[in-house]
PDB file of C-alpha atoms and ligand atoms in Angstrom:
ATOM      1  CA  MET A   1      61.534  70.059  86.227  1.00 76.00           C
ATOM      2  CA  ASN A   2      60.741  73.428  87.733  1.00 94.00           C
ATOM      3  CA  ILE A   3      60.799  75.468  84.541  1.00 96.00           C
ATOM      4  CA  GLU A   4      60.220  78.819  86.187  1.00 96.00           C
ATOM      5  CA  LYS A   5      63.091  78.260  88.586  1.00 97.00           C
ATOM      6  CA  ASN A   6      65.404  77.035  85.834  1.00 97.00           C
ATOM      7  CA  ILE A   7      64.734  80.110  83.736  1.00 97.00           C
ATOM      8  CA  ALA A   8      65.323  82.352  86.744  1.00 96.00           C
ATOM      9  CA  ASN A   9      68.608  80.570  87.461  1.00 96.00           C
ATOM     10  CA  VAL A  10      69.863  80.993  83.911  1.00 96.00           C
ATOM     11  CA  ARG A  11      68.816  84.654  83.925  1.00 96.00           C
ATOM     12  CA  LEU A  12      70.788  85.231  87.133  1.00 95.00           C
ATOM     13  CA  THR A  13      73.994  84.281  85.331  1.00 94.00           C
ATOM     14  CA  LEU A  14      73.363  86.535  82.318  1.00 95.00           C
ATOM     15  CA  PRO A  15      74.649  90.045  81.851  1.00 94.00           C
ATOM     16  CA  GLN A  16      71.792  92.447  81.005  1.00 90.00           C
ATOM     17  CA  ALA A  17      72.741  92.716  77.364  1.00 93.00           C
ATOM     18  CA  VAL A  18      72.580  88.976  76.677  1.00 98.00           C
ATOM     19  CA  ALA A  19      69.266  87.706  75.296  1.00 98.00           C
ATOM     20  CA  LEU A  20      67.912  84.319  76.287  1.00 98.00           C
ATOM     21  CA  VAL A  21      66.391  82.211  73.534  1.00 98.00           C
ATOM     22  CA  VAL A  22      64.622  79.287  75.171  1.00 98.00           C
ATOM     23  CA  VAL A  23      64.917  76.305  72.844  1.00 98.00           C
ATOM     24  CA  SER A  24      61.545  74.582  72.918  1.00 98.00           C
ATOM     25  CA  LYS A  25      62.050  71.960  70.179  1.00 98.00           C
ATOM     26  CA  THR A  26      60.280  68.665  70.989  1.00 97.00           C
ATOM     27  CA  GLN A  27      58.522  70.293  73.970  1.00 97.00           C
ATOM     28  CA  PRO A  28      54.719  70.163  74.038  1.00 97.00           C
ATOM     29  CA  ASN A  29      52.703  73.380  74.046  1.00 98.00           C
ATOM     30  CA  ALA A  30      51.733  73.002  77.713  1.00 97.00           C
ATOM     31  CA  THR A  31      55.407  72.959  78.692  1.00 97.00           C
ATOM     32  CA  ILE A  32      56.159  76.000  76.549  1.00 98.00           C
ATOM     33  CA  LEU A  33      53.241  77.796  78.226  1.00 98.00           C
ATOM     34  CA  GLU A  34      54.866  77.203  81.602  1.00 97.00           C
ATOM     35  CA  ALA A  35      57.911  79.088  80.385  1.00 98.00           C
ATOM     36  CA  TYR A  36      55.654  81.728  78.870  1.00 98.00           C
ATOM     37  CA  HIS A  37      53.868  82.230  82.171  1.00 97.00           C
ATOM     38  CA  ALA A  38      57.269  82.606  83.820  1.00 96.00           C
ATOM     39  CA  GLY A  39      57.740  85.643  81.571  1.00 97.00           C
ATOM     40  CA  GLN A  40      59.722  84.111  78.725  1.00 98.00           C
ATOM     41  CA  ARG A  41      58.842  85.490  75.271  1.00 98.00           C
ATOM     42  CA  ILE A  42      61.651  84.365  72.940  1.00 98.00           C
ATOM     43  CA  PHE A  43      61.585  80.724  71.868  1.00 98.00           C
ATOM     44  CA  GLY A  44      63.759  78.828  69.404  1.00 98.00           C
ATOM     45  CA  GLU A  45      62.747  75.922  67.188  1.00 98.00           C
ATOM     46  CA  ASN A  46      64.708  73.908  64.651  1.00 98.00           C
ATOM     47  CA  LYS A  47      61.981  72.399  62.452  1.00 98.00           C
ATOM     48  CA  VAL A  48      59.686  74.364  60.175  1.00 98.00           C
ATOM     49  CA  GLN A  49      56.553  72.313  60.665  1.00 98.00           C
ATOM     50  CA  GLU A  50      56.872  72.226  64.437  1.00 98.00           C
ATOM     51  CA  LEU A  51      57.550  75.952  64.490  1.00 98.00           C
ATOM     52  CA  ALA A  52      54.532  76.765  62.333  1.00 98.00           C
ATOM     53  CA  SER A  53      52.117  74.653  64.366  1.00 98.00           C
ATOM     54  CA  LYS A  54      53.382  76.046  67.671  1.00 98.00           C
ATOM     55  CA  TYR A  55      52.995  79.554  66.307  1.00 98.00           C
ATOM     56  CA  GLU A  56      49.372  78.790  65.470  1.00 98.00           C
ATOM     57  CA  ALA A  57      48.595  77.307  68.862  1.00 98.00           C
ATOM     58  CA  LEU A  58      50.457  79.580  71.276  1.00 98.00           C
ATOM     59  CA  PRO A  59      50.139  83.255  72.328  1.00 98.00           C
ATOM     60  CA  LYS A  60      50.842  85.714  69.544  1.00 98.00           C
ATOM     61  CA  ASP A  61      53.277  87.845  71.510  1.00 98.00           C
ATOM     62  CA  ILE A  62      55.852  85.047  71.448  1.00 98.00           C
ATOM     63  CA  GLN A  63      58.887  85.863  69.330  1.00 98.00           C
ATOM     64  CA  TRP A  64      59.791  82.744  67.404  1.00 99.00           C
ATOM     65  CA  HIS A  65      63.387  82.216  66.342  1.00 99.00           C
ATOM     66  CA  MET A  66      64.303  79.632  63.720  1.00 98.00           C
ATOM     67  CA  ILE A  67      67.601  78.127  64.860  1.00 98.00           C
ATOM     68  CA  GLY A  68      67.842  74.936  62.792  1.00 97.00           C
ATOM     69  CA  HIS A  69      68.857  74.167  59.228  1.00 97.00           C
ATOM     70  CA  LEU A  70      66.335  75.745  56.873  1.00 98.00           C
ATOM     71  CA  GLN A  71      65.520  74.449  53.411  1.00 97.00           C
ATOM     72  CA  THR A  72      64.745  77.027  50.763  1.00 98.00           C
ATOM     73  CA  ASN A  73      61.418  75.461  49.849  1.00 98.00           C
ATOM     74  CA  LYS A  74      60.178  75.759  53.438  1.00 98.00           C
ATOM     75  CA  VAL A  75      60.895  79.433  54.028  1.00 98.00           C
ATOM     76  CA  LYS A  76      57.369  80.356  52.941  1.00 98.00           C
ATOM     77  CA  TYR A  77      55.818  78.589  55.926  1.00 98.00           C
ATOM     78  CA  ILE A  78      57.577  80.740  58.509  1.00 98.00           C
ATOM     79  CA  ALA A  79      58.198  84.033  56.678  1.00 98.00           C
ATOM     80  CA  PRO A  80      54.840  85.555  57.718  1.00 98.00           C
ATOM     81  CA  PHE A  81      55.663  85.450  61.433  1.00 98.00           C
ATOM     82  CA  VAL A  82      59.235  84.411  62.310  1.00 98.00           C
ATOM     83  CA  SER A  83      61.105  86.989  64.434  1.00 98.00           C
ATOM     84  CA  MET A  84      64.631  85.951  63.553  1.00 99.00           C
ATOM     85  CA  ILE A  85      66.388  83.286  61.504  1.00 99.00           C
ATOM     86  CA  HIS A  86      69.708  82.214  63.058  1.00 98.00           C
ATOM     87  CA  SER A  87      70.653  79.652  60.448  1.00 98.00           C
ATOM     88  CA  VAL A  88      71.260  81.420  57.152  1.00 98.00           C
ATOM     89  CA  ASP A  89      74.005  79.415  55.510  1.00 97.00           C
ATOM     90  CA  SER A  90      73.769  80.295  51.820  1.00 96.00           C
ATOM     91  CA  PHE A  91      73.147  83.142  49.441  1.00 96.00           C
ATOM     92  CA  LYS A  92      70.304  81.171  47.881  1.00 97.00           C
ATOM     93  CA  LEU A  93      68.546  80.908  51.241  1.00 98.00           C
ATOM     94  CA  LEU A  94      68.968  84.597  51.946  1.00 98.00           C
ATOM     95  CA  LYS A  95      67.467  85.420  48.581  1.00 98.00           C
ATOM     96  CA  GLU A  96      64.463  83.211  49.272  1.00 98.00           C
ATOM     97  CA  ILE A  97      63.916  84.753  52.716  1.00 98.00           C
ATOM     98  CA  ASN A  98      63.999  88.199  51.108  1.00 98.00           C
ATOM     99  CA  LYS A  99      61.456  87.096  48.498  1.00 98.00           C
ATOM    100  CA  GLU A 100      59.046  85.529  51.003  1.00 98.00           C
ATOM    101  CA  ALA A 101      59.394  88.395  53.474  1.00 98.00           C
ATOM    102  CA  LYS A 102      58.420  90.776  50.711  1.00 98.00           C
ATOM    103  CA  LYS A 103      55.216  88.828  50.085  1.00 98.00           C
ATOM    104  CA  SER A 104      54.323  89.330  53.742  1.00 98.00           C
ATOM    105  CA  ASP A 105      55.417  92.951  53.626  1.00 98.00           C
ATOM    106  CA  ARG A 106      57.987  92.258  56.325  1.00 98.00           C
ATOM    107  CA  THR A 107      61.702  92.661  56.981  1.00 98.00           C
ATOM    108  CA  ILE A 108      63.159  89.562  58.615  1.00 98.00           C
ATOM    109  CA  PRO A 109      66.232  89.847  60.865  1.00 98.00           C
ATOM    110  CA  CYS A 110      68.768  87.148  59.933  1.00 98.00           C
ATOM    111  CA  LEU A 111      72.002  85.797  61.356  1.00 98.00           C
ATOM    112  CA  LEU A 112      74.640  84.230  59.153  1.00 98.00           C
ATOM    113  CA  GLN A 113      75.576  80.819  60.514  1.00 98.00           C
ATOM    114  CA  VAL A 114      79.303  80.178  60.444  1.00 98.00           C
ATOM    115  CA  HIS A 115      80.859  76.742  60.643  1.00 96.00           C
ATOM    116  CA  ILE A 116      83.233  76.921  63.613  1.00 95.00           C
ATOM    117  CA  ALA A 117      83.175  73.347  64.962  1.00 92.00           C
ATOM    118  CA  ARG A 118      85.537  70.548  64.108  1.00 86.00           C
ATOM    119  CA  GLU A 119      82.648  68.209  63.365  1.00 82.00           C
ATOM    120  CA  GLU A 120      81.800  67.834  59.699  1.00 77.00           C
ATOM    121  CA  SER A 121      78.113  67.525  60.433  1.00 72.00           C
ATOM    122  CA  LYS A 122      77.436  71.037  61.591  1.00 71.00           C
ATOM    123  CA  PHE A 123      76.026  73.451  59.044  1.00 86.00           C
ATOM    124  CA  GLY A 124      77.325  76.881  58.301  1.00 95.00           C
ATOM    125  CA  LEU A 125      79.382  79.083  56.039  1.00 97.00           C
ATOM    126  CA  SER A 126      83.148  78.841  55.896  1.00 95.00           C
ATOM    127  CA  GLU A 127      85.068  82.048  56.532  1.00 95.00           C
ATOM    128  CA  ALA A 128      85.662  82.431  52.778  1.00 95.00           C
ATOM    129  CA  GLU A 129      81.967  81.931  51.970  1.00 96.00           C
ATOM    130  CA  LEU A 130      81.076  84.451  54.654  1.00 97.00           C
ATOM    131  CA  GLU A 131      83.423  87.017  53.106  1.00 95.00           C
ATOM    132  CA  ASP A 132      81.912  86.456  49.660  1.00 95.00           C
ATOM    133  CA  LEU A 133      78.417  86.894  50.988  1.00 95.00           C
ATOM    134  CA  VAL A 134      79.317  90.037  52.881  1.00 94.00           C
ATOM    135  CA  LYS A 135      80.835  91.585  49.746  1.00 93.00           C
ATOM    136  CA  SER A 136      77.990  90.558  47.439  1.00 93.00           C
ATOM    137  CA  ASN A 137      76.421  93.411  45.500  1.00 93.00           C
ATOM    138  CA  GLU A 138      73.171  91.523  45.290  1.00 94.00           C
ATOM    139  CA  VAL A 139      72.817  91.237  49.064  1.00 95.00           C
ATOM    140  CA  ALA A 140      73.019  95.014  49.193  1.00 93.00           C
ATOM    141  CA  THR A 141      69.811  95.197  47.113  1.00 95.00           C
ATOM    142  CA  MET A 142      67.731  92.997  49.447  1.00 97.00           C
ATOM    143  CA  LYS A 143      65.203  95.196  51.165  1.00 97.00           C
ATOM    144  CA  HIS A 144      63.231  92.611  53.131  1.00 98.00           C
ATOM    145  CA  ILE A 145      66.006  91.131  55.208  1.00 98.00           C
ATOM    146  CA  LYS A 146      68.360  92.597  57.766  1.00 98.00           C
ATOM    147  CA  ILE A 147      71.614  90.870  58.543  1.00 98.00           C
ATOM    148  CA  VAL A 148      71.930  91.526  62.240  1.00 98.00           C
ATOM    149  CA  GLY A 149      74.815  89.247  63.171  1.00 98.00           C
ATOM    150  CA  LEU A 150      76.405  85.822  63.227  1.00 98.00           C
ATOM    151  CA  MET A 151      75.575  82.452  64.761  1.00 98.00           C
ATOM    152  CA  GLY A 152      77.800  79.484  65.481  1.00 97.00           C
ATOM    153  CA  MET A 153      77.876  76.142  67.262  1.00 96.00           C
ATOM    154  CA  ALA A 154      81.030  74.920  68.952  1.00 96.00           C
ATOM    155  CA  THR A 155      82.377  71.380  68.835  1.00 94.00           C
ATOM    156  CA  PHE A 156      80.631  68.977  71.208  1.00 92.00           C
ATOM    157  CA  THR A 157      83.567  68.212  73.486  1.00 94.00           C
ATOM    158  CA  ASP A 158      84.613  68.145  77.126  1.00 93.00           C
ATOM    159  CA  ASN A 159      87.588  70.315  76.289  1.00 96.00           C
ATOM    160  CA  PRO A 160      86.700  73.895  77.237  1.00 96.00           C
ATOM    161  CA  GLU A 161      89.773  75.277  75.485  1.00 97.00           C
ATOM    162  CA  THR A 162      88.572  73.977  72.100  1.00 96.00           C
ATOM    163  CA  VAL A 163      85.161  75.530  72.650  1.00 97.00           C
ATOM    164  CA  ARG A 164      86.642  78.807  73.857  1.00 98.00           C
ATOM    165  CA  MET A 165      88.871  79.068  70.789  1.00 97.00           C
ATOM    166  CA  GLU A 166      85.969  78.432  68.446  1.00 97.00           C
ATOM    167  CA  PHE A 167      83.821  81.095  70.099  1.00 98.00           C
ATOM    168  CA  SER A 168      86.724  83.511  70.058  1.00 98.00           C
ATOM    169  CA  TYR A 169      87.233  82.857  66.337  1.00 97.00           C
ATOM    170  CA  LEU A 170      83.565  83.647  65.694  1.00 98.00           C
ATOM    171  CA  LYS A 171      83.711  86.779  67.805  1.00 98.00           C
ATOM    172  CA  ASN A 172      86.696  87.979  65.776  1.00 98.00           C
ATOM    173  CA  MET A 173      84.828  87.488  62.517  1.00 97.00           C
ATOM    174  CA  PHE A 174      81.862  89.323  63.982  1.00 98.00           C
ATOM    175  CA  GLU A 175      83.987  92.295  65.054  1.00 97.00           C
ATOM    176  CA  LYS A 176      85.765  92.396  61.722  1.00 96.00           C
ATOM    177  CA  ILE A 177      82.505  92.642  59.794  1.00 96.00           C
ATOM    178  CA  LYS A 178      80.988  95.038  62.282  1.00 96.00           C
ATOM    179  CA  ASN A 179      83.977  97.359  62.071  1.00 96.00           C
ATOM    180  CA  THR A 180      83.709  97.519  58.300  1.00 94.00           C
ATOM    181  CA  SER A 181      80.492  99.509  58.867  1.00 85.00           C
ATOM    182  CA  LEU A 182      78.702  97.883  55.951  1.00 92.00           C
ATOM    183  CA  PRO A 183      75.646  99.578  54.446  1.00 92.00           C
ATOM    184  CA  PRO A 184      72.143  98.077  54.774  1.00 94.00           C
ATOM    185  CA  PRO A 185      70.981  95.352  54.957  1.00 97.00           C
ATOM    186  CA  PHE A 186      73.870  94.932  57.440  1.00 97.00           C
ATOM    187  CA  GLU A 187      73.246  96.046  60.979  1.00 97.00           C
ATOM    188  CA  MET A 188      75.657  93.897  62.950  1.00 97.00           C
ATOM    189  CA  LYS A 189      74.751  93.710  66.626  1.00 97.00           C
ATOM    190  CA  GLU A 190      73.989  90.104  67.600  1.00 98.00           C
ATOM    191  CA  LEU A 191      76.324  87.202  68.185  1.00 98.00           C
ATOM    192  CA  SER A 192      74.302  84.041  68.797  1.00 98.00           C
ATOM    193  CA  MET A 193      76.534  81.520  70.507  1.00 98.00           C
ATOM    194  CA  GLY A 194      76.221  79.289  73.553  1.00 98.00           C
ATOM    195  CA  MET A 195      73.969  76.342  74.417  1.00 98.00           C
ATOM    196  CA  SER A 196      73.288  74.555  77.705  1.00 97.00           C
ATOM    197  CA  GLY A 197      76.737  73.012  77.892  1.00 96.00           C
ATOM    198  CA  ASP A 198      78.818  76.014  76.929  1.00 97.00           C
ATOM    199  CA  TYR A 199      76.891  79.242  77.410  1.00 97.00           C
ATOM    200  CA  LEU A 200      79.016  80.618  80.239  1.00 97.00           C
ATOM    201  CA  LEU A 201      82.082  80.245  78.047  1.00 97.00           C
ATOM    202  CA  ALA A 202      80.195  81.854  75.163  1.00 98.00           C
ATOM    203  CA  ILE A 203      79.228  84.857  77.265  1.00 98.00           C
ATOM    204  CA  ASN A 204      82.837  85.310  78.319  1.00 97.00           C
ATOM    205  CA  GLU A 205      83.785  85.349  74.653  1.00 98.00           C
ATOM    206  CA  GLY A 206      81.236  88.027  73.781  1.00 98.00           C
ATOM    207  CA  SER A 207      77.941  86.304  73.017  1.00 98.00           C
ATOM    208  CA  THR A 208      74.843  88.533  72.944  1.00 98.00           C
ATOM    209  CA  MET A 209      72.295  85.745  72.525  1.00 98.00           C
ATOM    210  CA  ILE A 210      72.305  82.261  74.025  1.00 98.00           C
ATOM    211  CA  ARG A 211      70.121  79.346  72.936  1.00 98.00           C
ATOM    212  CA  ILE A 212      69.220  77.153  75.907  1.00 98.00           C
ATOM    213  CA  GLY A 213      67.045  74.053  75.941  1.00 98.00           C
ATOM    214  CA  SER A 214      67.980  71.183  78.226  1.00 97.00           C
ATOM    215  CA  THR A 215      69.112  73.364  81.152  1.00 97.00           C
ATOM    216  CA  ILE A 216      65.533  74.623  81.319  1.00 97.00           C
ATOM    217  CA  PHE A 217      63.432  71.631  80.258  1.00 97.00           C
ATOM    218  CA  GLY A 218      65.691  68.717  81.147  1.00 93.00           C
ATOM    219  CA  ASP A 219      67.182  66.281  78.650  1.00 89.00           C
ATOM    220  CA  ARG A 220      65.200  65.803  75.460  1.00 83.00           C
ATOM    221  CA  GLU A 221      64.146  62.286  74.531  1.00 73.00           C
ATOM    222  CA  LYS A 222      66.313  60.951  71.766  1.00 60.00           C
TER     223      LYS A 222
HETATM  224  C1  PLP B 301      68.898  72.129  70.341  1.00 97.65           C
HETATM  225  C2  PLP B 301      69.655  73.365  70.020  1.00 97.65           C
HETATM  226  C3  PLP B 301      70.102  74.235  71.032  1.00 97.65           C
HETATM  227  C4  PLP B 301      69.868  74.000  72.511  1.00 97.65           C
HETATM  228  O1  PLP B 301      70.571  72.891  72.972  1.00 97.65           O
HETATM  229  P1  PLP B 301      70.659  72.547  74.553  1.00 97.65           P
HETATM  230  O2  PLP B 301      71.933  71.805  74.655  1.00 97.65           O
HETATM  231  O3  PLP B 301      69.464  71.737  74.850  1.00 97.65           O
HETATM  232  O4  PLP B 301      70.679  73.821  75.285  1.00 97.65           O
HETATM  233  C5  PLP B 301      70.775  75.381  70.650  1.00 97.65           C
HETATM  234  N1  PLP B 301      71.007  75.675  69.368  1.00 97.65           N
HETATM  235  C6  PLP B 301      70.594  74.880  68.357  1.00 97.65           C
HETATM  236  C7  PLP B 301      70.883  75.270  66.952  1.00 97.65           C
HETATM  237  C8  PLP B 301      69.907  73.699  68.650  1.00 97.65           C
HETATM  238  O5  PLP B 301      69.508  72.905  67.651  1.00 97.65           O
END
């Protein structure tokens, strides 16, 4: 794989306002460094331990995004350095992130992950759970998190219409919350949607942040 060229090719298709999160899960540090030397600074990981050890080993100006399911008891390992958490799917988790961020004297930007796919297996809040969380008085007291947007994963399918509808549904929820002009810790500006197979669709539906792995590094070993 020519990583530099692949990153350049993805960038060519992106509007200026769309951020590229390069998903480096399972990739060795040397491979990540190739992307780094091609100018990439935002990387996404889905496992706490892998994320923490890559943070230790790699240049400190990398912005690490946690994109995978996060267990409450593991928040402490990434709170001191993580740049954004895309996968907040419960009030309990948000509370823990706030607590651990406080210990590090930080404010951690978070995205609320919404379940938009047809598959059962994908994590995320339902629309009703999202509404409850948004209205929660306790969230309004959390000073060490910022809720900067929403994240979602579409159904894994060949049918682009299904995927488009799911992204459009997420975009609508995003706009609805954004237009409510909620007080801090809400600062709605990011919509993280789109992976290698569906990012062009996602951008058309209003994504501001895409998470791309295999288009850049090739297929991961299973
Ligand atoms: C692995 C992963 C991606 C990237 O997937 P590709 O299809 O390799 O681009 C994006 N988002 C999440 C949450 C992931 O776990």
